[in-house]
Structure formats: C-alpha cells, structure tokens
Amino acid sequence: MHFYGTSSVNEKGHLTIGGVDTIDLAKDFGTPLYVYDIHLIRQRARGFKDTFERLGVSSQVAYASKAFSSIAMIQLIEQEGLSLDVVSGGELYTALKAGFNPEKIHFHGNNKSPEEIAMALDADIGCFVVDNFYEIELLSRICKEKAKQASILLRVTPGIEAHTHDYILTGQEDSKFGFDLQNGQAEEALQKTLDDQSFKVLGLHCHIGSQIFETTGFIMAAEKMIEKMADWKVKYHFSAEVLNLGGGFGIRYTKEDEPLAPAKYVEDIITEVKMLMDKHQLAMPEIWIEPGRSLTGDAGTTLYSVGSSKHVPEVRNYLAVDGGMSDNIRPALYNARYEAVIANRPDAKAETVVSIAGKCCESGDMLIWDLPISEHQPGDVLAVFCTGAYGYAMANNYNRIPRPAVVFVEDGRAELVIERESYEDLIKHDRSLSRFKEGSER
Ligand SMILES: *Cc1c(COP(=O)(O)O)cnc(C)c1O
C-alpha cells in the first residue's frame, strides 16, 4: 500500500494513522468514520506558507474551506496561521463560530445574497472576491447603507482552463464565474469599482481549475493578469496590491497521480511571477493562493465495515460497505478514483479483485471499481484513502443515512470533532402532518 502522512502498520498488523490503530477507531467511534491525520494537514499548510517566507514574498495562504469545513478544522487552520475562503453564509458562520479572525476571511461566490453580504460586512471580513456586475451594485448599495467600505478583489477569467493533465486556452471563457479578461468586462468592472467610494480595490483573483499537476496553467494565467495590470497602471494609475492565483493544486488519489509538493508549486509560480513583474516594471504584489484539496485531501481516510458480497460469475465481484455515495459522492459525480486496503491487514497480498459498492439504492453508488484486495470477511474494516476533501463536505442524507462522525488523530490520540448524526437528527426539521391538518400553525 501507499502510506499517506503518518499512516503505518502496528505490531498487530493493523493500519494506524497518527499513531492510532484504525481498528480501534472503528470500534470506538463506529463506521463509516472519517479520520483526519492532522499532522499531515499541518505539514501541507507549512509547506505552502514557509515557501513564501523563504522566498521573501508577502503572501496569504487561504484554505478554501469548502473542501472540508467544521469548527475544529477551522481552528486548526487558524493555529497554522492561514487565511480562510468561504463561499456561503454557512461557511462564514462556521468560521466565525470557530473564532477565526474575520480580517483573514475572504468571501467568494457567484451569487452572494444580500443577507450574506450584510452578514460579512457586519463581521468586518477581510475581503470580498467580487464576481459579477450585479454583485458590484449590490455590495456597493449595502456598503452605503452600513457606511462601510469593502476591500475587494475582482475575480477574472483569464481564458486558461487547467485540467489535471492539460490546460485549455480559450479566447473567452465559458464559465459562470468572474469577469472576462479578454472581452473587456474585467476592465469595465475595474473602472466601476475604482470610481466607487464603497470599495478599496486590492487586486485581481483567478482560479483556473482543480487537481492540477503542473504549474504551466497558473503561470499562463498570471501572465495574462500581469499584462492587464501593466496596462491598467498606465490607464487608471491602478497598482494591484494583491494577485490571487487561486487553488487547485493536485494530490495523489491513486498511483497514476503525480502531484508536486506544495513548496514546488509555490517556488515555480513565484519565480515566474517575479520575472513577469520585472518585465512589466511593476512592484511585486502580495501573492495569495487558495489550496483546498491539497491541504485536507490526502489527510483524510474513510473507514467502513465490510458487509455483503455478490459474485457474478465471469463478470465481477461486488463487495458492499456500510456507506457509499452518502459519504463520498465523488465517484458517482465525476468518476473519481480511490485506493483502499483492508485495515486489519494492510500488508497482506492482494488475492482478488473486487468492486466496492455502497449501500444506497442506486446502481451508480459504487466507490471503487476493480480494486485488488487481500483476503477479507464481513466485519473487517476497509480504509479508503484520500477522502479528506469534498467528502464530508458533500455528504448527504440520501436514503436517510446519518452522516458519519469525524475524528482528528495526532500523536497517538484521537479526538471526536464532528459527532455522528443520529436518527433523531434526521427528523429534527420534519414537521408532522397533523399540525397542518389542525390549521393551527404551519
Ligand atoms: C474550489 C476553489 C478553490 C480550491 O480548490 P482545490 O482544488 O480544492 O484546491 C480555491 N479557490 C476557489 C475560488 C475555488 O472555487
């Protein structure tokens, strides 16, 4: 098996994470269970942050909390001195409840509601990443009502779309996000916001994609943005204080994936950005990045209990676990691929090939196709690796399956940070038909 972070095998031959036996975790907290190796999260966070420091470049590394947001997770991010991206009132609320410094919160989203904007202004967050013309008007109006000024970045689409192994150059980007850099919309947005006392325009933002393994796409995007910055400096005397290059740094889900280390992404991008700034005789702005997946993805492992199996002669062996698309919708949503082992004996040789099925009433509820696996029996624990990003965050109650618990492990200790939902929780917001019938209250 491939060992992520602190994962290892103990004297019993069991998989351990953070020095904790995963079989004990499954017993103590039940399954399915998300286990986070928080030492690995800290290591990744420092990998990004320390590299900027070493290169002498002012920066903010903002965790894109949509990847996995919870009170404890945000507290961990605060401990590591990172900033935070939120994309909704709910994520903002979680951050504020976690005691996160509002000045280091950046608010994203292509359709922020008036209520969300008001909430963020009241909390005095650090920055709005403004996405469209409607938002410029809305934010301006609410700022005036509240006699506040908002620091903003303009989200632009530079015409670079990065995918895992390639990137696409488009004249005009067909995306729901941001102001197009090529067709003049970004410039119009700049004019509008520079003219408005409600705004302090800090600079530009772009986010070109996810699970990216090379720095070429980031550099191409930076180049497009820096060219415009040079142009706008002359035209509008606008000097960007901030250049935000987004997130999307790839991780290793399976042996086919070969990501760069955080330090390497940062080094390569910064070297190029510095050169481009020099070339255009611009002062180096603060560089912001927004890793989500690369901070939490491979730090998360899901533990399931092995249940039923089905053998279709000469076709396939199905092996079912006690979770599925309710706790990890990524395979069903975009054919995401994972690796897994029997946590009771991760070192044992794979003897068969099985396809891991969930327990939801959907044929598409499959977690892993064609997984080589060692000998196993019902009650064994299956550990699926790299489920730390967009796993819990996208978990749902399909089939009224309660969402699993989340534990953090570090230095031989485990701590429950999100409780498992109960059946009671599932009906908490349900109201009985009789209330409606009596006509007393809806
Ligand atoms: C989703 C997103 C990120 C994080 O992406 P990852 O692939 O998880 O690193 C960063 N910035 C923005 C604007 C995003 O939408």
GROMACS .gro file of C-alpha atoms and ligand atoms in nm:
model
  457
    1MET     CA    1   0.000   0.000   0.000
    2HIS     CA    2   0.095   0.364  -0.033
    3PHE     CA    3   0.141   0.527   0.306
    4TYR     CA    4  -0.001   0.877   0.340
    5GLY     CA    5   0.130   1.112   0.609
    6THR     CA    6   0.167   0.933   0.941
    7SER     CA    7  -0.006   0.613   0.831
    8SER     CA    8   0.175   0.295   0.925
    9VAL     CA    9   0.125  -0.064   1.038
   10ASN     CA   10   0.147  -0.165   1.405
   11GLU     CA   11   0.259  -0.486   1.580
   12LYS     CA   12  -0.090  -0.632   1.533
   13GLY     CA   13  -0.054  -0.578   1.162
   14HIS     CA   14  -0.331  -0.315   1.167
   15LEU     CA   15  -0.329   0.011   0.978
   16THR     CA   16  -0.254   0.308   1.205
   17ILE     CA   17  -0.299   0.678   1.139
   18GLY     CA   18  -0.150   0.940   1.365
   19GLY     CA   19  -0.025   0.655   1.581
   20VAL     CA   20  -0.380   0.530   1.642
   21ASP     CA   21  -0.498   0.181   1.547
   22THR     CA   22  -0.774   0.220   1.286
   23ILE     CA   23  -0.944  -0.099   1.404
   24ASP     CA   24  -0.977   0.059   1.749
   25LEU     CA   25  -1.109   0.377   1.589
   26ALA     CA   26  -1.374   0.178   1.403
   27LYS     CA   27  -1.472   0.005   1.732
   28ASP     CA   28  -1.473   0.320   1.942
   29PHE     CA   29  -1.646   0.558   1.702
   30GLY     CA   30  -1.830   0.323   1.466
   31THR     CA   31  -1.824   0.317   1.088
   32PRO     CA   32  -1.830   0.480   0.843
   33LEU     CA   33  -1.579   0.713   1.001
   34TYR     CA   34  -1.371   0.994   0.857
   35VAL     CA   35  -1.024   1.001   1.012
   36TYR     CA   36  -0.803   1.306   0.963
   37ASP     CA   37  -0.427   1.292   1.002
   38ILE     CA   38  -0.389   1.647   1.124
   39HIS     CA   39  -0.012   1.629   1.133
   40LEU     CA   40  -0.028   1.594   0.756
   41ILE     CA   41  -0.259   1.896   0.728
   42ARG     CA   42  -0.013   2.100   0.935
   43GLN     CA   43   0.274   1.979   0.719
   44ARG     CA   44   0.096   2.078   0.398
   45ALA     CA   45  -0.002   2.418   0.541
   46ARG     CA   46   0.358   2.486   0.642
   47GLY     CA   47   0.480   2.364   0.305
   48PHE     CA   48   0.289   2.644   0.134
   49LYS     CA   49   0.343   2.913   0.394
   50ASP     CA   50   0.712   2.856   0.468
   51THR     CA   51   0.800   2.860   0.100
   52PHE     CA   52   0.664   3.211   0.054
   53GLU     CA   53   0.857   3.319   0.362
   54ARG     CA   54   1.176   3.158   0.239
   55LEU     CA   55   1.137   3.336  -0.095
   56GLY     CA   56   1.072   3.666   0.082
   57VAL     CA   57   0.734   3.716  -0.082
   58SER     CA   58   0.441   3.857   0.119
   59SER     CA   59   0.152   3.621   0.092
   60GLN     CA   60  -0.170   3.488   0.225
   61VAL     CA   61  -0.237   3.118   0.202
   62ALA     CA   62  -0.614   3.088   0.234
   63TYR     CA   63  -0.767   2.749   0.299
   64ALA     CA   64  -1.066   2.700   0.067
   65SER     CA   65  -1.294   2.579   0.342
   66LYS     CA   66  -1.549   2.432   0.103
   67ALA     CA   67  -1.316   2.129   0.084
   68PHE     CA   68  -1.396   2.049   0.447
   69SER     CA   69  -1.544   2.299   0.686
   70SER     CA   70  -1.602   2.234   1.053
   71ILE     CA   71  -1.531   2.422   1.375
   72ALA     CA   72  -1.227   2.210   1.462
   73MET     CA   73  -1.090   2.218   1.109
   74ILE     CA   74  -1.107   2.596   1.100
   75GLN     CA   75  -0.943   2.618   1.441
   76LEU     CA   76  -0.661   2.403   1.305
   77ILE     CA   77  -0.624   2.640   1.008
   78GLU     CA   78  -0.612   2.934   1.247
   79GLN     CA   79  -0.342   2.758   1.453
   80GLU     CA   80  -0.135   2.723   1.139
   81GLY     CA   81  -0.169   3.093   1.063
   82LEU     CA   82  -0.351   3.059   0.732
   83SER     CA   83  -0.634   3.271   0.595
   84LEU     CA   84  -0.972   3.132   0.501
   85ASP     CA   85  -1.202   3.131   0.198
   86VAL     CA   86  -1.575   3.098   0.244
   87VAL     CA   87  -1.840   3.077  -0.027
   88SER     CA   88  -2.163   3.096   0.168
   89GLY     CA   89  -2.326   3.231   0.480
   90GLY     CA   90  -2.300   2.883   0.630
   91GLU     CA   91  -1.926   2.860   0.579
   92LEU     CA   92  -1.887   3.214   0.710
   93TYR     CA   93  -2.099   3.131   1.014
   94THR     CA   94  -1.887   2.823   1.086
   95ALA     CA   95  -1.569   3.029   1.060
   96LEU     CA   96  -1.698   3.299   1.292
   97LYS     CA   97  -1.823   3.040   1.543
   98ALA     CA   98  -1.480   2.879   1.532
   99GLY     CA   99  -1.337   3.212   1.642
  100PHE     CA  100  -1.149   3.267   1.319
  101ASN     CA  101  -1.005   3.617   1.274
  102PRO     CA  102  -1.255   3.786   1.036
  103GLU     CA  103  -0.984   4.003   0.883
  104LYS     CA  104  -0.836   3.690   0.730
  105ILE     CA  105  -1.162   3.570   0.577
  106HIS     CA  106  -1.223   3.610   0.204
  107PHE     CA  107  -1.576   3.578   0.069
  108HIS     CA  108  -1.620   3.409  -0.269
  109GLY     CA  109  -1.922   3.311  -0.471
  110ASN     CA  110  -2.106   3.398  -0.790
  111ASN     CA  111  -2.439   3.473  -0.625
  112LYS     CA  112  -2.390   3.614  -0.277
  113SER     CA  113  -2.726   3.708  -0.132
  114PRO     CA  114  -2.796   4.048   0.026
  115GLU     CA  115  -2.820   3.872   0.364
  116GLU     CA  116  -2.485   3.701   0.317
  117ILE     CA  117  -2.322   4.028   0.213
  118ALA     CA  118  -2.470   4.209   0.513
  119MET     CA  119  -2.352   3.933   0.745
  120ALA     CA  120  -1.999   3.954   0.605
  121LEU     CA  121  -1.989   4.334   0.629
  122ASP     CA  122  -2.116   4.321   0.987
  123ALA     CA  123  -1.840   4.073   1.070
  124ASP     CA  124  -1.579   4.302   0.910
  125ILE     CA  125  -1.429   4.030   0.695
  126GLY     CA  126  -1.103   4.099   0.515
  127CYS     CA  127  -1.205   4.084   0.154
  128PHE     CA  128  -1.487   4.018  -0.092
  129VAL     CA  129  -1.395   3.846  -0.413
  130VAL     CA  130  -1.638   4.023  -0.643
  131ASP     CA  131  -1.767   3.804  -0.920
  132ASN     CA  132  -2.010   3.997  -1.142
  133PHE     CA  133  -2.174   4.334  -1.219
  134TYR     CA  134  -2.482   4.257  -1.013
  135GLU     CA  135  -2.261   4.200  -0.710
  136ILE     CA  136  -2.079   4.530  -0.765
  137GLU     CA  137  -2.412   4.712  -0.741
  138LEU     CA  138  -2.543   4.506  -0.453
  139LEU     CA  139  -2.227   4.528  -0.247
  140SER     CA  140  -2.197   4.900  -0.314
  141ARG     CA  141  -2.553   4.962  -0.201
  142ILE     CA  142  -2.520   4.760   0.118
  143CYS     CA  143  -2.185   4.924   0.197
  144LYS     CA  144  -2.351   5.265   0.170
  145GLU     CA  145  -2.642   5.157   0.391
  146LYS     CA  146  -2.396   5.040   0.652
  147ALA     CA  147  -2.148   5.325   0.597
  148LYS     CA  148  -1.873   5.072   0.539
  149GLN     CA  149  -1.602   5.026   0.284
  150ALA     CA  150  -1.530   4.681   0.143
  151SER     CA  151  -1.188   4.563   0.036
  152ILE     CA  152  -1.232   4.369  -0.283
  153LEU     CA  153  -1.056   4.156  -0.538
  154LEU     CA  154  -1.205   4.126  -0.884
  155ARG     CA  155  -1.241   3.768  -0.995
  156VAL     CA  156  -1.133   3.744  -1.355
  157THR     CA  157  -1.136   3.460  -1.605
  158PRO     CA  158  -0.808   3.478  -1.790
  159GLY     CA  159  -0.903   3.235  -2.062
  160ILE     CA  160  -0.698   2.948  -1.922
  161GLU     CA  161  -0.873   2.636  -1.811
  162ALA     CA  162  -0.649   2.392  -1.635
  163HIS     CA  163  -0.733   2.026  -1.610
  164THR     CA  164  -0.542   1.751  -1.445
  165HIS     CA  165  -0.309   1.675  -1.729
  166ASP     CA  166  -0.367   1.955  -1.973
  167TYR     CA  167  -0.491   2.308  -1.996
  168ILE     CA  168  -0.720   2.473  -2.245
  169LEU     CA  169  -0.666   2.816  -2.389
  170THR     CA  170  -0.991   2.988  -2.476
  171GLY     CA  171  -1.043   3.336  -2.612
  172GLN     CA  172  -1.346   3.389  -2.399
  173GLU     CA  173  -1.409   3.154  -2.117
  174ASP     CA  174  -1.743   2.983  -2.089
  175SER     CA  175  -1.767   2.994  -1.712
  176LYS     CA  176  -2.028   3.109  -1.466
  177PHE     CA  177  -1.755   3.274  -1.261
  178GLY     CA  178  -1.586   3.609  -1.289
  179PHE     CA  179  -1.522   3.891  -1.531
  180ASP     CA  180  -1.373   3.800  -1.865
  181LEU     CA  181  -1.028   3.943  -1.909
  182GLN     CA  182  -1.026   3.927  -2.289
  183ASN     CA  183  -1.359   4.085  -2.382
  184GLY     CA  184  -1.325   4.398  -2.170
  185GLN     CA  185  -1.563   4.304  -1.887
  186ALA     CA  186  -1.283   4.290  -1.633
  187GLU     CA  187  -1.169   4.637  -1.731
  188GLU     CA  188  -1.524   4.770  -1.706
  189ALA     CA  189  -1.552   4.616  -1.359
  190LEU     CA  190  -1.228   4.783  -1.259
  191GLN     CA  191  -1.349   5.124  -1.379
  192LYS     CA  192  -1.676   5.085  -1.193
  193THR     CA  193  -1.516   4.978  -0.866
  194LEU     CA  194  -1.232   5.231  -0.875
  195ASP     CA  195  -1.491   5.505  -0.913
  196ASP     CA  196  -1.693   5.388  -0.616
  197GLN     CA  197  -1.600   5.507  -0.266
  198SER     CA  198  -1.757   5.191  -0.123
  199PHE     CA  199  -1.466   4.988  -0.248
  200LYS     CA  200  -1.099   4.955  -0.188
  201VAL     CA  201  -0.978   4.754  -0.487
  202LEU     CA  202  -0.692   4.534  -0.368
  203GLY     CA  203  -0.629   4.349  -0.690
  204LEU     CA  204  -0.722   4.055  -0.907
  205HIS     CA  205  -0.818   3.696  -0.847
  206CYS     CA  206  -0.840   3.391  -1.067
  207HIS     CA  207  -0.895   3.021  -1.009
  208ILE     CA  208  -0.824   2.811  -1.313
  209GLY     CA  209  -0.931   2.463  -1.208
  210SER     CA  210  -0.873   2.173  -0.974
  211GLN     CA  211  -0.647   1.872  -0.928
  212ILE     CA  212  -0.375   2.041  -1.137
  213PHE     CA  213  -0.035   1.872  -1.155
  214GLU     CA  214   0.171   2.132  -1.334
  215THR     CA  215   0.244   2.499  -1.285
  216THR     CA  216   0.210   2.595  -1.652
  217GLY     CA  217  -0.159   2.684  -1.623
  218PHE     CA  218  -0.101   2.905  -1.318
  219ILE     CA  219   0.184   3.082  -1.491
  220MET     CA  220  -0.013   3.138  -1.809
  221ALA     CA  221  -0.300   3.283  -1.607
  222ALA     CA  222  -0.060   3.504  -1.410
  223GLU     CA  223   0.092   3.629  -1.731
  224LYS     CA  224  -0.246   3.732  -1.873
  225MET     CA  225  -0.334   3.912  -1.550
  226ILE     CA  226   0.002   4.085  -1.518
  227GLU     CA  227  -0.020   4.215  -1.875
  228LYS     CA  228  -0.354   4.376  -1.789
  229MET     CA  229  -0.214   4.511  -1.463
  230ALA     CA  230   0.063   4.684  -1.655
  231ASP     CA  231  -0.194   4.824  -1.895
  232TRP     CA  232  -0.424   4.945  -1.616
  233LYS     CA  233  -0.139   5.103  -1.426
  234VAL     CA  234  -0.088   5.342  -1.716
  235LYS     CA  235  -0.456   5.392  -1.792
  236TYR     CA  236  -0.601   5.419  -1.442
  237HIS     CA  237  -0.297   5.457  -1.214
  238PHE     CA  238  -0.413   5.135  -1.057
  239SER     CA  239  -0.147   4.936  -0.873
  240ALA     CA  240  -0.265   4.599  -0.757
  241GLU     CA  241  -0.158   4.521  -0.402
  242VAL     CA  242  -0.273   4.163  -0.435
  243LEU     CA  243  -0.255   3.897  -0.702
  244ASN     CA  244  -0.459   3.591  -0.607
  245LEU     CA  245  -0.385   3.282  -0.813
  246GLY     CA  246  -0.649   3.057  -0.661
  247GLY     CA  247  -0.622   2.692  -0.564
  248GLY     CA  248  -0.641   2.363  -0.746
  249PHE     CA  249  -0.307   2.206  -0.653
  250GLY     CA  250  -0.335   1.835  -0.721
  251ILE     CA  251  -0.297   1.542  -0.483
  252ARG     CA  252  -0.228   1.172  -0.519
  253TYR     CA  253  -0.552   0.974  -0.517
  254THR     CA  254  -0.412   0.673  -0.697
  255LYS     CA  255  -0.075   0.562  -0.826
  256GLU     CA  256  -0.148   0.733  -1.157
  257ASP     CA  257  -0.141   1.075  -0.990
  258GLU     CA  258   0.191   1.252  -0.957
  259PRO     CA  259   0.143   1.586  -0.782
  260LEU     CA  260   0.417   1.833  -0.698
  261ALA     CA  261   0.498   1.916  -0.336
  262PRO     CA  262   0.338   2.240  -0.208
  263ALA     CA  263   0.682   2.405  -0.195
  264LYS     CA  264   0.745   2.316  -0.556
  265TYR     CA  265   0.418   2.465  -0.681
  266VAL     CA  266   0.490   2.787  -0.493
  267GLU     CA  267   0.856   2.811  -0.598
  268ASP     CA  268   0.787   2.764  -0.967
  269ILE     CA  269   0.495   3.004  -0.976
  270ILE     CA  270   0.672   3.274  -0.773
  271THR     CA  271   0.986   3.261  -0.982
  272GLU     CA  272   0.784   3.323  -1.297
  273VAL     CA  273   0.563   3.589  -1.140
  274LYS     CA  274   0.869   3.780  -1.018
  275MET     CA  275   1.014   3.775  -1.368
  276LEU     CA  276   0.689   3.893  -1.523
  277MET     CA  277   0.660   4.176  -1.271
  278ASP     CA  278   1.015   4.287  -1.350
  279LYS     CA  279   0.947   4.264  -1.720
  280HIS     CA  280   0.649   4.497  -1.686
  281GLN     CA  281   0.823   4.713  -1.426
  282LEU     CA  282   0.557   4.652  -1.166
  283ALA     CA  283   0.612   4.624  -0.793
  284MET     CA  284   0.569   4.270  -0.663
  285PRO     CA  285   0.219   4.246  -0.511
  286GLU     CA  286   0.119   4.021  -0.225
  287ILE     CA  287   0.057   3.677  -0.365
  288TRP     CA  288  -0.245   3.492  -0.235
  289ILE     CA  289  -0.324   3.129  -0.302
  290GLU     CA  290  -0.623   2.919  -0.203
  291PRO     CA  291  -0.546   2.550  -0.156
  292GLY     CA  292  -0.840   2.332  -0.057
  293ARG     CA  293  -0.790   1.973  -0.164
  294SER     CA  294  -0.413   1.986  -0.122
  295LEU     CA  295  -0.446   2.073   0.247
  296THR     CA  296  -0.703   1.816   0.354
  297GLY     CA  297  -0.745   1.563   0.073
  298ASP     CA  298  -0.483   1.301   0.146
  299ALA     CA  299  -0.505   1.367   0.520
  300GLY     CA  300  -0.849   1.207   0.526
  301THR     CA  301  -0.924   0.835   0.528
  302THR     CA  302  -1.270   0.680   0.548
  303LEU     CA  303  -1.313   0.362   0.748
  304TYR     CA  304  -1.603   0.136   0.651
  305SER     CA  305  -1.718  -0.203   0.774
  306VAL     CA  306  -1.720  -0.474   0.514
  307GLY     CA  307  -2.065  -0.632   0.468
  308SER     CA  308  -2.230  -0.833   0.194
  309SER     CA  309  -2.074  -0.951  -0.127
  310LYS     CA  310  -2.205  -1.070  -0.459
  311HIS     CA  311  -2.027  -1.282  -0.713
  312VAL     CA  312  -2.138  -1.251  -1.074
  313PRO     CA  313  -1.957  -1.543  -1.242
  314GLU     CA  314  -1.705  -1.431  -1.501
  315VAL     CA  315  -1.815  -1.071  -1.462
  316ARG     CA  316  -1.743  -0.914  -1.128
  317ASN     CA  317  -1.720  -0.946  -0.752
  318TYR     CA  318  -1.911  -0.683  -0.561
  319LEU     CA  319  -1.818  -0.608  -0.203
  320ALA     CA  320  -2.051  -0.377  -0.013
  321VAL     CA  321  -1.963  -0.142   0.272
  322ASP     CA  322  -2.178   0.043   0.523
  323GLY     CA  323  -2.156   0.383   0.349
  324GLY     CA  324  -2.126   0.498  -0.010
  325MET     CA  325  -2.245   0.795  -0.212
  326SER     CA  326  -2.397   0.941   0.105
  327ASP     CA  327  -2.049   0.999   0.250
  328ASN     CA  328  -1.850   1.014  -0.075
  329ILE     CA  329  -2.037   1.123  -0.383
  330ARG     CA  330  -1.723   1.196  -0.588
  331PRO     CA  331  -1.704   0.859  -0.769
  332ALA     CA  332  -2.070   0.887  -0.874
  333LEU     CA  333  -2.042   1.257  -0.955
  334TYR     CA  334  -1.724   1.260  -1.155
  335ASN     CA  335  -1.575   0.915  -1.171
  336ALA     CA  336  -1.324   1.000  -0.902
  337ARG     CA  337  -1.085   0.715  -0.830
  338TYR     CA  338  -0.952   0.590  -0.497
  339GLU     CA  339  -0.730   0.325  -0.345
  340ALA     CA  340  -0.821   0.120  -0.040
  341VAL     CA  341  -0.694  -0.161   0.183
  342ILE     CA  342  -0.833  -0.395   0.444
  343ALA     CA  343  -0.721  -0.207   0.755
  344ASN     CA  344  -0.699  -0.529   0.958
  345ARG     CA  345  -0.410  -0.643   0.738
  346PRO     CA  346  -0.292  -0.368   0.503
  347ASP     CA  347   0.030  -0.554   0.430
  348ALA     CA  348  -0.140  -0.874   0.314
  349LYS     CA  349  -0.106  -0.960  -0.051
  350ALA     CA  350  -0.399  -0.880  -0.278
  351GLU     CA  351  -0.563  -1.206  -0.381
  352THR     CA  352  -0.874  -1.097  -0.564
  353VAL     CA  353  -1.023  -0.803  -0.740
  354VAL     CA  354  -1.349  -0.660  -0.610
  355SER     CA  355  -1.561  -0.358  -0.683
  356ILE     CA  356  -1.660  -0.166  -0.372
  357ALA     CA  357  -2.030  -0.087  -0.361
  358GLY     CA  358  -2.212   0.148  -0.127
  359LYS     CA  359  -2.540   0.067   0.045
  360CYS     CA  360  -2.757   0.328  -0.128
  361CYS     CA  361  -3.040   0.238  -0.363
  362GLU     CA  362  -2.859   0.347  -0.679
  363SER     CA  363  -2.671   0.126  -0.920
  364GLY     CA  364  -2.431   0.415  -0.957
  365ASP     CA  365  -2.347   0.400  -0.587
  366MET     CA  366  -2.003   0.250  -0.638
  367LEU     CA  367  -1.695   0.372  -0.451
  368ILE     CA  368  -1.414   0.187  -0.629
  369TRP     CA  369  -1.414  -0.027  -0.942
  370ASP     CA  370  -1.174  -0.321  -0.973
  371LEU     CA  371  -0.979  -0.289  -0.651
  372PRO     CA  372  -0.711  -0.554  -0.590
  373ILE     CA  373  -0.777  -0.666  -0.234
  374SER     CA  374  -0.645  -0.913   0.022
  375GLU     CA  375  -0.845  -1.183   0.195
  376HIS     CA  376  -1.137  -1.034   0.389
  377GLN     CA  377  -1.459  -1.115   0.568
  378PRO     CA  378  -1.768  -0.933   0.690
  379GLY     CA  379  -1.681  -0.709   0.983
  380ASP     CA  380  -1.334  -0.626   0.855
  381VAL     CA  381  -1.253  -0.262   0.812
  382LEU     CA  382  -1.197  -0.115   0.467
  383ALA     CA  383  -0.984   0.202   0.465
  384VAL     CA  384  -1.039   0.426   0.162
  385PHE     CA  385  -0.762   0.682   0.131
  386CYS     CA  386  -0.766   1.047   0.028
  387THR     CA  387  -1.124   1.124   0.121
  388GLY     CA  388  -1.042   1.439   0.318
  389ALA     CA  389  -1.156   1.693   0.060
  390TYR     CA  390  -1.510   1.718  -0.075
  391GLY     CA  391  -1.605   1.402   0.115
  392TYR     CA  392  -1.775   1.514   0.434
  393ALA     CA  393  -1.834   1.850   0.266
  394MET     CA  394  -2.056   1.682   0.006
  395ALA     CA  395  -2.203   1.419   0.238
  396ASN     CA  396  -2.577   1.392   0.228
  397ASN     CA  397  -2.865   1.204   0.382
  398TYR     CA  398  -2.974   1.007   0.077
  399ASN     CA  399  -3.175   0.706   0.191
  400ARG     CA  400  -3.186   0.884   0.526
  401ILE     CA  401  -2.843   0.759   0.611
  402PRO     CA  402  -2.698   0.961   0.901
  403ARG     CA  403  -2.376   1.144   0.822
  404PRO     CA  404  -2.069   0.975   0.973
  405ALA     CA  405  -1.857   1.107   1.256
  406VAL     CA  406  -1.522   1.278   1.204
  407VAL     CA  407  -1.217   1.223   1.424
  408PHE     CA  408  -0.883   1.400   1.425
  409VAL     CA  409  -0.580   1.188   1.512
  410GLU     CA  410  -0.235   1.308   1.609
  411ASP     CA  411   0.048   1.176   1.829
  412GLY     CA  412  -0.137   0.861   1.928
  413ARG     CA  413  -0.456   1.040   2.028
  414ALA     CA  414  -0.798   1.056   1.867
  415GLU     CA  415  -1.048   1.333   1.916
  416LEU     CA  416  -1.408   1.339   1.800
  417VAL     CA  417  -1.463   1.667   1.612
  418ILE     CA  418  -1.798   1.601   1.444
  419GLU     CA  419  -2.049   1.368   1.602
  420ARG     CA  420  -2.222   1.102   1.401
  421GLU     CA  421  -2.575   1.205   1.312
  422SER     CA  422  -2.847   1.016   1.492
  423TYR     CA  423  -3.184   0.907   1.357
  424GLU     CA  424  -3.328   1.185   1.573
  425ASP     CA  425  -3.113   1.435   1.383
  426LEU     CA  426  -3.259   1.310   1.058
  427ILE     CA  427  -3.614   1.406   1.156
  428LYS     CA  428  -3.517   1.716   1.355
  429HIS     CA  429  -3.660   1.954   1.096
  430ASP     CA  430  -3.954   1.739   0.994
  431ARG     CA  431  -4.299   1.853   1.097
  432SER     CA  432  -4.593   1.624   1.141
  433LEU     CA  433  -4.885   1.642   0.903
  434SER     CA  434  -5.132   1.679   1.190
  435ARG     CA  435  -5.017   2.035   1.262
  436PHE     CA  436  -5.113   2.130   0.910
  437LYS     CA  437  -5.447   1.950   0.936
  438GLU     CA  438  -5.547   2.130   1.253
  439GLY     CA  439  -5.473   2.453   1.072
  440SER     CA  440  -5.319   2.593   1.388
  441GLU     CA  441  -4.973   2.652   1.259
  442ARG     CA  442  -4.772   2.567   0.953
  443LIG     C1  443  -1.267   2.538  -0.516
  443LIG     C2  444  -1.186   2.658  -0.511
  443LIG     C3  445  -1.059   2.655  -0.454
  443LIG     C4  446  -0.996   2.529  -0.400
  443LIG     O1  447  -0.979   2.433  -0.497
  443LIG     P1  448  -0.896   2.299  -0.463
  443LIG     O2  449  -0.898   2.223  -0.590
  443LIG     O3  450  -0.970   2.231  -0.354
  443LIG     O4  451  -0.761   2.343  -0.420
  443LIG     C5  452  -0.988   2.772  -0.445
  443LIG     N1  453  -1.040   2.888  -0.492
  443LIG     C6  454  -1.162   2.895  -0.548
  443LIG     C7  455  -1.213   3.025  -0.595
  443LIG     C8  456  -1.238   2.781  -0.560
  443LIG     O5  457  -1.359   2.789  -0.616
   0.00000   0.00000   0.00000
